[in-house]
CSV table of C-alpha atoms and ligand atoms in Angstrom, one decimal:
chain,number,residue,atom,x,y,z
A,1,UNK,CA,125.4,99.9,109.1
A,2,UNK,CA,121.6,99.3,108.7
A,3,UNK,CA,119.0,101.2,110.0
A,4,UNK,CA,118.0,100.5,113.3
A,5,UNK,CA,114.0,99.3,113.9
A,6,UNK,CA,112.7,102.3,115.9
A,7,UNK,CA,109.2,102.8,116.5
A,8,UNK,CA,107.2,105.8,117.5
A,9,UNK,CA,105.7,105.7,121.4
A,10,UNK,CA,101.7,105.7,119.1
A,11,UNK,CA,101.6,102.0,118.7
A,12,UNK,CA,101.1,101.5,122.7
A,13,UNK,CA,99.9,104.6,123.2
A,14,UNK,CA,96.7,103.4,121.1
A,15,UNK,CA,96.3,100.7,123.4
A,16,UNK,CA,95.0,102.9,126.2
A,17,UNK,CA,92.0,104.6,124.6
A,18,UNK,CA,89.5,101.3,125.1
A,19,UNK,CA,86.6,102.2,126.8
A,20,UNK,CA,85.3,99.8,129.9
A,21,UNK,CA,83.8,98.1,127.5
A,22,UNK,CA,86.6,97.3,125.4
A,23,UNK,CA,89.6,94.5,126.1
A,24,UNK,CA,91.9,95.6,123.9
A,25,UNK,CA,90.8,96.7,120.7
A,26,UNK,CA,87.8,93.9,121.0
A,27,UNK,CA,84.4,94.4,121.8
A,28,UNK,CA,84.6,90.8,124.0
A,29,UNK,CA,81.0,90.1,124.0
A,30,UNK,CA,81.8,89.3,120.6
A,31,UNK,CA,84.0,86.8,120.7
A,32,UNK,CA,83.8,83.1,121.0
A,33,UNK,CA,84.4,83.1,124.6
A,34,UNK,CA,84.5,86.4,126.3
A,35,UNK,CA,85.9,84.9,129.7
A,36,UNK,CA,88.3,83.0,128.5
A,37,UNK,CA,89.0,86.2,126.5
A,38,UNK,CA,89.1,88.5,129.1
A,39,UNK,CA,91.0,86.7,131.2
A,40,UNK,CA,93.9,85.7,128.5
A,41,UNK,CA,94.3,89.2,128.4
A,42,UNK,CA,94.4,89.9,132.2
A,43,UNK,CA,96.8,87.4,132.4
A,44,UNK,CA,99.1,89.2,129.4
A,45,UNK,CA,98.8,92.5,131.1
A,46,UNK,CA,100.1,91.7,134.3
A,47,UNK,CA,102.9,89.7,132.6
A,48,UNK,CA,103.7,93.3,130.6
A,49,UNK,CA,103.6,94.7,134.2
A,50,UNK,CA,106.1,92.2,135.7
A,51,UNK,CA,108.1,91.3,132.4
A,52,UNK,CA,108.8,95.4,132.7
A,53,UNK,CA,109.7,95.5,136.0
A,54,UNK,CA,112.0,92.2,136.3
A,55,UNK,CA,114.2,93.4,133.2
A,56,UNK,CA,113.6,96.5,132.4
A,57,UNK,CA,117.2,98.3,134.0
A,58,UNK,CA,115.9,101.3,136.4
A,59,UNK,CA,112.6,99.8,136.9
A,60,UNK,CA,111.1,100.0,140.5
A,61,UNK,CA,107.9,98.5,141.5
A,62,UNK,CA,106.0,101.4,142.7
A,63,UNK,CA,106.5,103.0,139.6
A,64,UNK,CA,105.2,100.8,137.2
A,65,UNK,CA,102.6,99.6,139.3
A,66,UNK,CA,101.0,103.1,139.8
A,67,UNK,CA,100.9,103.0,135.9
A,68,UNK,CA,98.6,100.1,136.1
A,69,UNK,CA,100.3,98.0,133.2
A,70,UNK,CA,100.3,101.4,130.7
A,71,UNK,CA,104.1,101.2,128.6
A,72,UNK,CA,102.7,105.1,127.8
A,73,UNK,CA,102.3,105.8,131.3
A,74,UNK,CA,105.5,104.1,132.1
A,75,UNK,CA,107.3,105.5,129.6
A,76,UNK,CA,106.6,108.6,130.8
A,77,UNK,CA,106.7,108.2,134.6
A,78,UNK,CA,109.5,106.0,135.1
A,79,UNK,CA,112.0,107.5,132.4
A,80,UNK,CA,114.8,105.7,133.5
A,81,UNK,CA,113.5,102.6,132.1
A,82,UNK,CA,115.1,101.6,128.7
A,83,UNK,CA,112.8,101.9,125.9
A,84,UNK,CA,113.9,99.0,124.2
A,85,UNK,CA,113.3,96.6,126.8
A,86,UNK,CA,110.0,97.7,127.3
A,87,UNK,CA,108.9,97.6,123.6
A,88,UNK,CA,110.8,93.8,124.0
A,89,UNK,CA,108.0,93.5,126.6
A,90,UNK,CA,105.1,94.9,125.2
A,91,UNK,CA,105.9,93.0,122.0
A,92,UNK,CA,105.9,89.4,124.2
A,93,UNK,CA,102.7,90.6,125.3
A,94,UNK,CA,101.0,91.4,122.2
A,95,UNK,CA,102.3,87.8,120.9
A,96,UNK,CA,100.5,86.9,123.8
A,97,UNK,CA,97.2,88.6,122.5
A,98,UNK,CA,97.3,86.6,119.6
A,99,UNK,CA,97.0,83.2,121.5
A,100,UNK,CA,94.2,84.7,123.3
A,101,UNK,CA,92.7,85.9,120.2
A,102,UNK,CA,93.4,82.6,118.7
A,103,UNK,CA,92.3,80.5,121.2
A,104,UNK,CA,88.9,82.1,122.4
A,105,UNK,CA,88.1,84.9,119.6
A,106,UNK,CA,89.0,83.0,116.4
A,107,UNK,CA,85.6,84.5,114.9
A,108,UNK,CA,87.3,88.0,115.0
A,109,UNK,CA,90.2,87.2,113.0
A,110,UNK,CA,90.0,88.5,110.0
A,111,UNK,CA,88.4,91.9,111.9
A,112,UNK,CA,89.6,95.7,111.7
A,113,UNK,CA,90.2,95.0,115.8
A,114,UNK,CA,92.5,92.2,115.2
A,115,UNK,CA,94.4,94.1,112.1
A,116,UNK,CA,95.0,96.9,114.6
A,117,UNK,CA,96.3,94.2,117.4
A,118,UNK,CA,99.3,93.2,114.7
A,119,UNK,CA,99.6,97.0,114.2
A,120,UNK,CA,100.7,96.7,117.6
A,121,UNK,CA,102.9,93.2,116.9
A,122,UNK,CA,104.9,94.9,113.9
A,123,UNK,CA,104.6,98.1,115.8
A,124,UNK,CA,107.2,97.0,119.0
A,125,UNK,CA,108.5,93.9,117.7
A,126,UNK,CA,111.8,93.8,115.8
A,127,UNK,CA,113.0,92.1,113.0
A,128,UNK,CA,110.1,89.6,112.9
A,129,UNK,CA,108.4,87.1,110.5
A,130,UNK,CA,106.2,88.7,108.5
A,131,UNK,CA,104.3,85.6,107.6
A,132,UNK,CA,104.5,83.9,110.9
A,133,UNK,CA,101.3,86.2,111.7
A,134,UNK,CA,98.5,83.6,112.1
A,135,UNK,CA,95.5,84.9,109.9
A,136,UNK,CA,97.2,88.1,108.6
A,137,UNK,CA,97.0,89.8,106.1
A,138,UNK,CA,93.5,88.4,105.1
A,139,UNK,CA,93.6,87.1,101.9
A,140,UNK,CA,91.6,89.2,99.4
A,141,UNK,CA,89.0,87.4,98.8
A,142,UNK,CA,87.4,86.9,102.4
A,143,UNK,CA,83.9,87.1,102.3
A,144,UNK,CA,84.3,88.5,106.1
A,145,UNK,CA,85.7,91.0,107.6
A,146,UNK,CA,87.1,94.8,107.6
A,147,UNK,CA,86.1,96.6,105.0
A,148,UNK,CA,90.2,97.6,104.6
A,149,UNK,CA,92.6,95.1,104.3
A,150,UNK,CA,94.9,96.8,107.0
A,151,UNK,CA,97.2,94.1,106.8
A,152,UNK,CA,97.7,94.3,103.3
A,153,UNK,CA,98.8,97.9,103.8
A,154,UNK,CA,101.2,97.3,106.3
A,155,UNK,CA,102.6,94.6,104.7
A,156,UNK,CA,103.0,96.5,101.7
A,157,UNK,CA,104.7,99.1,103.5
A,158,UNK,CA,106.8,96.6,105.4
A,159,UNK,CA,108.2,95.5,102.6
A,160,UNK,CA,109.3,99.0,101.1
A,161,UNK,CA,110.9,99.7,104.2
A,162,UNK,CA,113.2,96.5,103.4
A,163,UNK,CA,113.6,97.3,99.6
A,164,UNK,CA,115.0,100.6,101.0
A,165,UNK,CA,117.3,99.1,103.3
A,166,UNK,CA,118.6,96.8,99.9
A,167,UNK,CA,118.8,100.4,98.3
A,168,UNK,CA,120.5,101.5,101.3
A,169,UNK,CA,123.7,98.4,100.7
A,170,UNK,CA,123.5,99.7,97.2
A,171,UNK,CA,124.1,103.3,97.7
A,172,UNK,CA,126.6,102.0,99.9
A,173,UNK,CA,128.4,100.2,97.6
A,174,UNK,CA,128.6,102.9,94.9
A,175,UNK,CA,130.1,105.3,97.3
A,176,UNK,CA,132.7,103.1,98.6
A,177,UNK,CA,133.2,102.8,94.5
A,178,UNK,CA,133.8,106.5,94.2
A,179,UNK,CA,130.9,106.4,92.0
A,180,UNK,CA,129.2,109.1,94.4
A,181,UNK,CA,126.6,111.0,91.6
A,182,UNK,CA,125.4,107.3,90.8
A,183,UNK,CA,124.7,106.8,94.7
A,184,UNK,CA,123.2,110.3,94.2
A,185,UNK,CA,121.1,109.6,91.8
A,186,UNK,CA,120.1,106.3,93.0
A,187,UNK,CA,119.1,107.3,96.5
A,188,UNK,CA,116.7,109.7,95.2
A,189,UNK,CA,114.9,107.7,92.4
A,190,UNK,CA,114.9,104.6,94.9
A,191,UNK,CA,113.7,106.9,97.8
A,192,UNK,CA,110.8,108.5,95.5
A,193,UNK,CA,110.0,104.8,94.7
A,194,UNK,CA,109.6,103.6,98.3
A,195,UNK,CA,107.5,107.2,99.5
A,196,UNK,CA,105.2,106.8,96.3
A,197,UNK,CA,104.3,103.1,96.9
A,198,UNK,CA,104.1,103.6,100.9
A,199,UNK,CA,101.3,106.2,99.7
A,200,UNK,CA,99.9,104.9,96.9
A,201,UNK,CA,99.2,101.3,99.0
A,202,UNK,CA,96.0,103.5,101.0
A,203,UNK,CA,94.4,104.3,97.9
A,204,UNK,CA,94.9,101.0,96.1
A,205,UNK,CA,94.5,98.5,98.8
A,206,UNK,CA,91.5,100.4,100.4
A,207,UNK,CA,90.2,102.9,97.7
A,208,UNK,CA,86.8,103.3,99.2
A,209,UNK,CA,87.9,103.9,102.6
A,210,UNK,CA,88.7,107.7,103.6
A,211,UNK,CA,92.3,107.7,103.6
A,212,UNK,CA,93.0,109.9,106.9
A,213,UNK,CA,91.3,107.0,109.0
A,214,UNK,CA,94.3,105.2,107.7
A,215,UNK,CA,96.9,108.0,108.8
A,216,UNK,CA,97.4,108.7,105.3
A,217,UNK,CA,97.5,112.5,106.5
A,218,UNK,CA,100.2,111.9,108.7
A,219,UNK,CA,102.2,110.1,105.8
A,220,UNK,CA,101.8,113.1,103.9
A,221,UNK,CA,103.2,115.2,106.8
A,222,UNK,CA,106.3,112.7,106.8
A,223,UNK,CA,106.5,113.2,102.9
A,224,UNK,CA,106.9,116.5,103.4
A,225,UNK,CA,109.8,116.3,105.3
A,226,UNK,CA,111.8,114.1,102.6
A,227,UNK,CA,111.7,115.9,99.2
A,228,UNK,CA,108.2,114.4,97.9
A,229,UNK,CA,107.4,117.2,95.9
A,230,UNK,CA,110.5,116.9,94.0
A,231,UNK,CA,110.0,112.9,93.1
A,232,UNK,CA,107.6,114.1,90.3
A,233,UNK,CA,109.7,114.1,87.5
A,234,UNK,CA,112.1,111.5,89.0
A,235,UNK,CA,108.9,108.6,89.0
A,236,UNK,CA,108.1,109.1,85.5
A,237,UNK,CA,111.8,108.8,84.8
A,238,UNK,CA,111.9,105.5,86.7
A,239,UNK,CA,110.8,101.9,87.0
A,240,UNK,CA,110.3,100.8,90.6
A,241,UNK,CA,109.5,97.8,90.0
A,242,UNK,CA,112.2,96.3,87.3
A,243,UNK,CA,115.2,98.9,88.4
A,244,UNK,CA,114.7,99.3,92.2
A,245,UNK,CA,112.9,96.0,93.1
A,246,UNK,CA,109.6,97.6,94.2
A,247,UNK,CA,107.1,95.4,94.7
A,248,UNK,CA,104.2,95.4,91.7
A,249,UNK,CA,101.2,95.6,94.4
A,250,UNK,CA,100.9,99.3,94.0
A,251,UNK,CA,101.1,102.1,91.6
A,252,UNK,CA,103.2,104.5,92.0
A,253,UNK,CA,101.3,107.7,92.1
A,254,UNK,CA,102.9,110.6,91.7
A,255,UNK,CA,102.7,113.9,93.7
A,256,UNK,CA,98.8,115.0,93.1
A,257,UNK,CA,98.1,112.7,90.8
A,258,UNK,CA,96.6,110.7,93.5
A,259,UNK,CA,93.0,109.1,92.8
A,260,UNK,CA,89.7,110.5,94.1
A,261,UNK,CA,89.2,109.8,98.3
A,262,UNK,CA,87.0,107.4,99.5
A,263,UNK,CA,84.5,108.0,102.2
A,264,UNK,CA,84.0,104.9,104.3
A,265,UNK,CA,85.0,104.8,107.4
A,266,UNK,CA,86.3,101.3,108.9
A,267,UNK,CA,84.0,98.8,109.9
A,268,UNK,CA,83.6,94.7,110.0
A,269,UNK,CA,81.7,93.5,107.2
A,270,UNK,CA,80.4,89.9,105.8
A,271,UNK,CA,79.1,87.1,107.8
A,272,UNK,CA,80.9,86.0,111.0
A,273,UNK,CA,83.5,83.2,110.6
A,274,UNK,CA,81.7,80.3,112.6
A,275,UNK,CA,84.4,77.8,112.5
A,276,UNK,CA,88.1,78.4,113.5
A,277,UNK,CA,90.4,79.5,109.8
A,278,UNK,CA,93.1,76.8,110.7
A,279,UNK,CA,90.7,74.2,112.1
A,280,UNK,CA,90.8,73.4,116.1
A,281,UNK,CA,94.3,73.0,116.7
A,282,UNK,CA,97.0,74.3,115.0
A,283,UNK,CA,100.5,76.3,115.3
A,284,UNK,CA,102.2,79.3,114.7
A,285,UNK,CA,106.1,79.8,115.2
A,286,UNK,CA,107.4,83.0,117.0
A,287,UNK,CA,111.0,83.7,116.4
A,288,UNK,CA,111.4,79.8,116.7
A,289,UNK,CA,109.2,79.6,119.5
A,290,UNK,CA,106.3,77.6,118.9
A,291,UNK,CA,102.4,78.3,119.7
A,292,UNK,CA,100.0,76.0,120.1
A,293,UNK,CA,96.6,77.0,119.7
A,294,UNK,CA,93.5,75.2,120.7
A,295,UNK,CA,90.5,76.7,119.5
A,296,UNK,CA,87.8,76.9,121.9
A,297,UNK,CA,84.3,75.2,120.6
A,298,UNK,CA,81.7,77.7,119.1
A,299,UNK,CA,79.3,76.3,121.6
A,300,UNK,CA,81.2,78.2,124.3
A,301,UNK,CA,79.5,81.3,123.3
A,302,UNK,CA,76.8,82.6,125.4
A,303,UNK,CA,75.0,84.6,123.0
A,304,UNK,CA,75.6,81.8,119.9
A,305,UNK,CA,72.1,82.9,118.0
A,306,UNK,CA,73.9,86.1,117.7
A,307,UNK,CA,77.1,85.1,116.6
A,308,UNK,CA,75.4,83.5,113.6
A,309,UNK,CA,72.7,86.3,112.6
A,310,UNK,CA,74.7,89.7,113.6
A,311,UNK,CA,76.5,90.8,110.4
A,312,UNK,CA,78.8,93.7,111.8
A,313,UNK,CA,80.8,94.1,114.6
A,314,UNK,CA,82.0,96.9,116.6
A,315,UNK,CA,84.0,99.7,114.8
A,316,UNK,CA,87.3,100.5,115.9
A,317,UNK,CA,87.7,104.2,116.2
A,318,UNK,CA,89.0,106.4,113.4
A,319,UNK,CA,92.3,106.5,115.4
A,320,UNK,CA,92.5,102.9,116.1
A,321,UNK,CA,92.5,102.4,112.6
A,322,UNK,CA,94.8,105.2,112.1
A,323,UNK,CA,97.4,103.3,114.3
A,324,UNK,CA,97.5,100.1,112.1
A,325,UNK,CA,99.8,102.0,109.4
A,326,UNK,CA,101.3,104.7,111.2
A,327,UNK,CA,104.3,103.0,112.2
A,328,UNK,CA,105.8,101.2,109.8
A,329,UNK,CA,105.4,104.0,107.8
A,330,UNK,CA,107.8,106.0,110.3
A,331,UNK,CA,110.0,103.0,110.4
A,332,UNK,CA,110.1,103.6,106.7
A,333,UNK,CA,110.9,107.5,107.0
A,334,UNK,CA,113.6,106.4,109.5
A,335,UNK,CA,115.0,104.3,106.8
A,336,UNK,CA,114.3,107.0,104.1
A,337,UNK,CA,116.1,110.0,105.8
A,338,UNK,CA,118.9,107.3,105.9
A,339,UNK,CA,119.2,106.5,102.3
A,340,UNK,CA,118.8,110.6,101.8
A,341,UNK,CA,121.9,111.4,103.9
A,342,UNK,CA,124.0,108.9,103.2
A,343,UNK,CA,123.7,109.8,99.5
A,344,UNK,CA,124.0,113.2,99.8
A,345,UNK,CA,127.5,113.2,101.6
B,401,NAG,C1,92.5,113.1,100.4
B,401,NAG,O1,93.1,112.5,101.5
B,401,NAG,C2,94.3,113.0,101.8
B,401,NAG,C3,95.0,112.2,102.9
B,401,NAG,O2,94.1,111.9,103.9
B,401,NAG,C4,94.1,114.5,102.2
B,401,NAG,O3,95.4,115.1,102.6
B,401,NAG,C5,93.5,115.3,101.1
B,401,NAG,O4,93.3,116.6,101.5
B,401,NAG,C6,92.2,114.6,100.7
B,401,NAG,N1,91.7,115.3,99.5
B,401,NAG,C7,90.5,115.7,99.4
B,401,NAG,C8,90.2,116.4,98.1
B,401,NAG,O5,89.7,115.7,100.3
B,402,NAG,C1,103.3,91.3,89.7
B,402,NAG,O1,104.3,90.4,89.8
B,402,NAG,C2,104.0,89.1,89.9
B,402,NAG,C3,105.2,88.2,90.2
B,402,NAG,O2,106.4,88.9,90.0
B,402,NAG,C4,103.3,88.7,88.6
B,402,NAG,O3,102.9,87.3,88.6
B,402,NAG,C5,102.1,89.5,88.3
B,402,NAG,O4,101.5,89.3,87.1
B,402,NAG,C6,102.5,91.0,88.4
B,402,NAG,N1,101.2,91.8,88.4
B,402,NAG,C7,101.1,92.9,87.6
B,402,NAG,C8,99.8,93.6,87.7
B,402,NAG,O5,102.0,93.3,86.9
């Protein structure tokens, strides 16, 4: 059996800390075109509202409606709502973000804001395409954008939650062998592997930044929980990356041998993008389901002196940021405990 994809009630929660001011994570004043914008999103939100109380099992109208569109609130209020289907909905709903972002705040996407919106995406939806993400990760050499590459992060960490899962089939395997100190032995090394490189990724991807904007703090908490302090000696002893499949991104820093902390908080940096990544038109595939995109003209925004001269762009909040990596790390802790148990039996 693999490990089921269960994520943590944070990544929506996050979504209810804008301020008036905000839509979303975005500042919309500074996208291309803040109505269009603004009303993409209205239009997402209320299909979250009725998307959760069409299919949702248990799910009465008053009682989502008096959350106002809030999964958190929902979750709360109406507990006899299944938690899958609403993460099914709040995941169609973020997908719809992304056309809005796409479509009439193409300047922001490369931005902290928009990194913390796919947060969100990888956050609620399961078993998803990776690299189906329009504009994400950035690459590394945009001369725009946040001063992290979130993406890169959660992409790294995305993938160490599936070489765990391949560890998983091989622990697996040498149990139903009888080999059971191999699958011992293997679980562990593997599982130190997968913690070290979930960790390491904040300091290498983003070693200015201060890591607990990231949630590197709450990593460590997880850590705690799985046996880190004992993976010292097992990481000099192994070779994630030619015995357990690791990817090479990284290093694989052992317990406090981590580099010095940055200091920066997150911010958007470089000039704005003034024409649209993928040109005008292009499209992106969902799960098979394809998304056309039209990019709305650069001449559609009001304030177009500013677009061009203003260099940086609303900060998302320490704890937005935070959200971006928090859980696909816990995905990967699911998947961790997993391999753990199973190869201690
Ligand atoms: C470095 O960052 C980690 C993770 O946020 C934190 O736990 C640790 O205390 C920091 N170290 C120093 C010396 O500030
Ligand atoms: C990482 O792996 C890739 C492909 O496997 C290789 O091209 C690259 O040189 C490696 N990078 C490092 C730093 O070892």
């Amino acid at each position: 059996m693999r490990f089921s994809m269960t994520f943590p009630v944070l990544a929506s929660a996050l979504l209810s800390i804008a301020t008036s001011k905000e839509v979303g994570y975005f500042d919309s004043s500074e996208c291309v075109d803040r109505s269009a914008f603004e009303s993409c999103y209205e239009k997402a939100d209320q299909y979250l509202a009725s998307c959760i109380s069409n299919n949702c099992v248990g799910g009465s109208d008053s009682c989502s409606d008096a959350c106002g569109g809030s999964v958190t609130c929902i979750q709360n209020k109406c507990p006899n709502l299944g938690v899958d289907c609403m993460k099914a909905c709040d995941c169609a709903k973020t997908v719809e973000y992304i056309d809005c972002i796409a479509t009439s705040c193409w300047n922001q996407a490369y931005s902290c804001e928009y990194q913390a919106t796919i947060n969100d995406l990888v956050g609620t939806c399961v078993n998803m395409d990776l690299d189906s993400i329009p504009f994400w990760p950035p690459p590394d050499d945009a001369t725009t954008g946040c001063s992290c590459n979130m993406g890169k992060i959660l992409y790294t960490q995305t993938i160490d939650t599936k070489n765990l899962d391949n560890c998983y089939d091989k622990v697996t395997e040498l149990n139903r062998a009888g080999d059971y100190d191999r699958a011992e032995a293997y679980g562990r090394q593997c599982l130190c592997c997968g913690q070290s490189s979930a960790m390491s990724t904040y300091w290498d991807v983003c070693p200015k930044t201060d890591p607990s904007t990231l949630g590197a703090d709450i990593a460590q908490v997880l850590l705690g929980h799985n046996d880190w302090d004992a993976c010292g000696p097992r990481l000099s002893n192994s070779d994630c990356v030619a015995d357990y499949g690791f990817s090479n991104v990284t290093n694989f820093y052992s317990p406090g041998k981590f580099p010095v902390n940055g200091t920066e908080t997150l911010s958007n940096t470089g000039s704005p993008i003034t024409a649209p990544i993928s040109g005008p038109t292009f499209t992106w595939t969902f799960k098979g389901n394809l998304h056309p995109i039209t990019a709305v003209p650069m001449s559609n925004k009001a304030d177009a002196t500013k677009a061009q001269s203003s260099g940086s762009t609303s900060t998302p909040t320490g704890e937005s940021g935070a959200g971006l990596v928090r859980p696909a790390l816990t995905l990967m802790f699911t998947a961790i405990s997993g391999v753990f148990v199973f190869a201690a039996i």
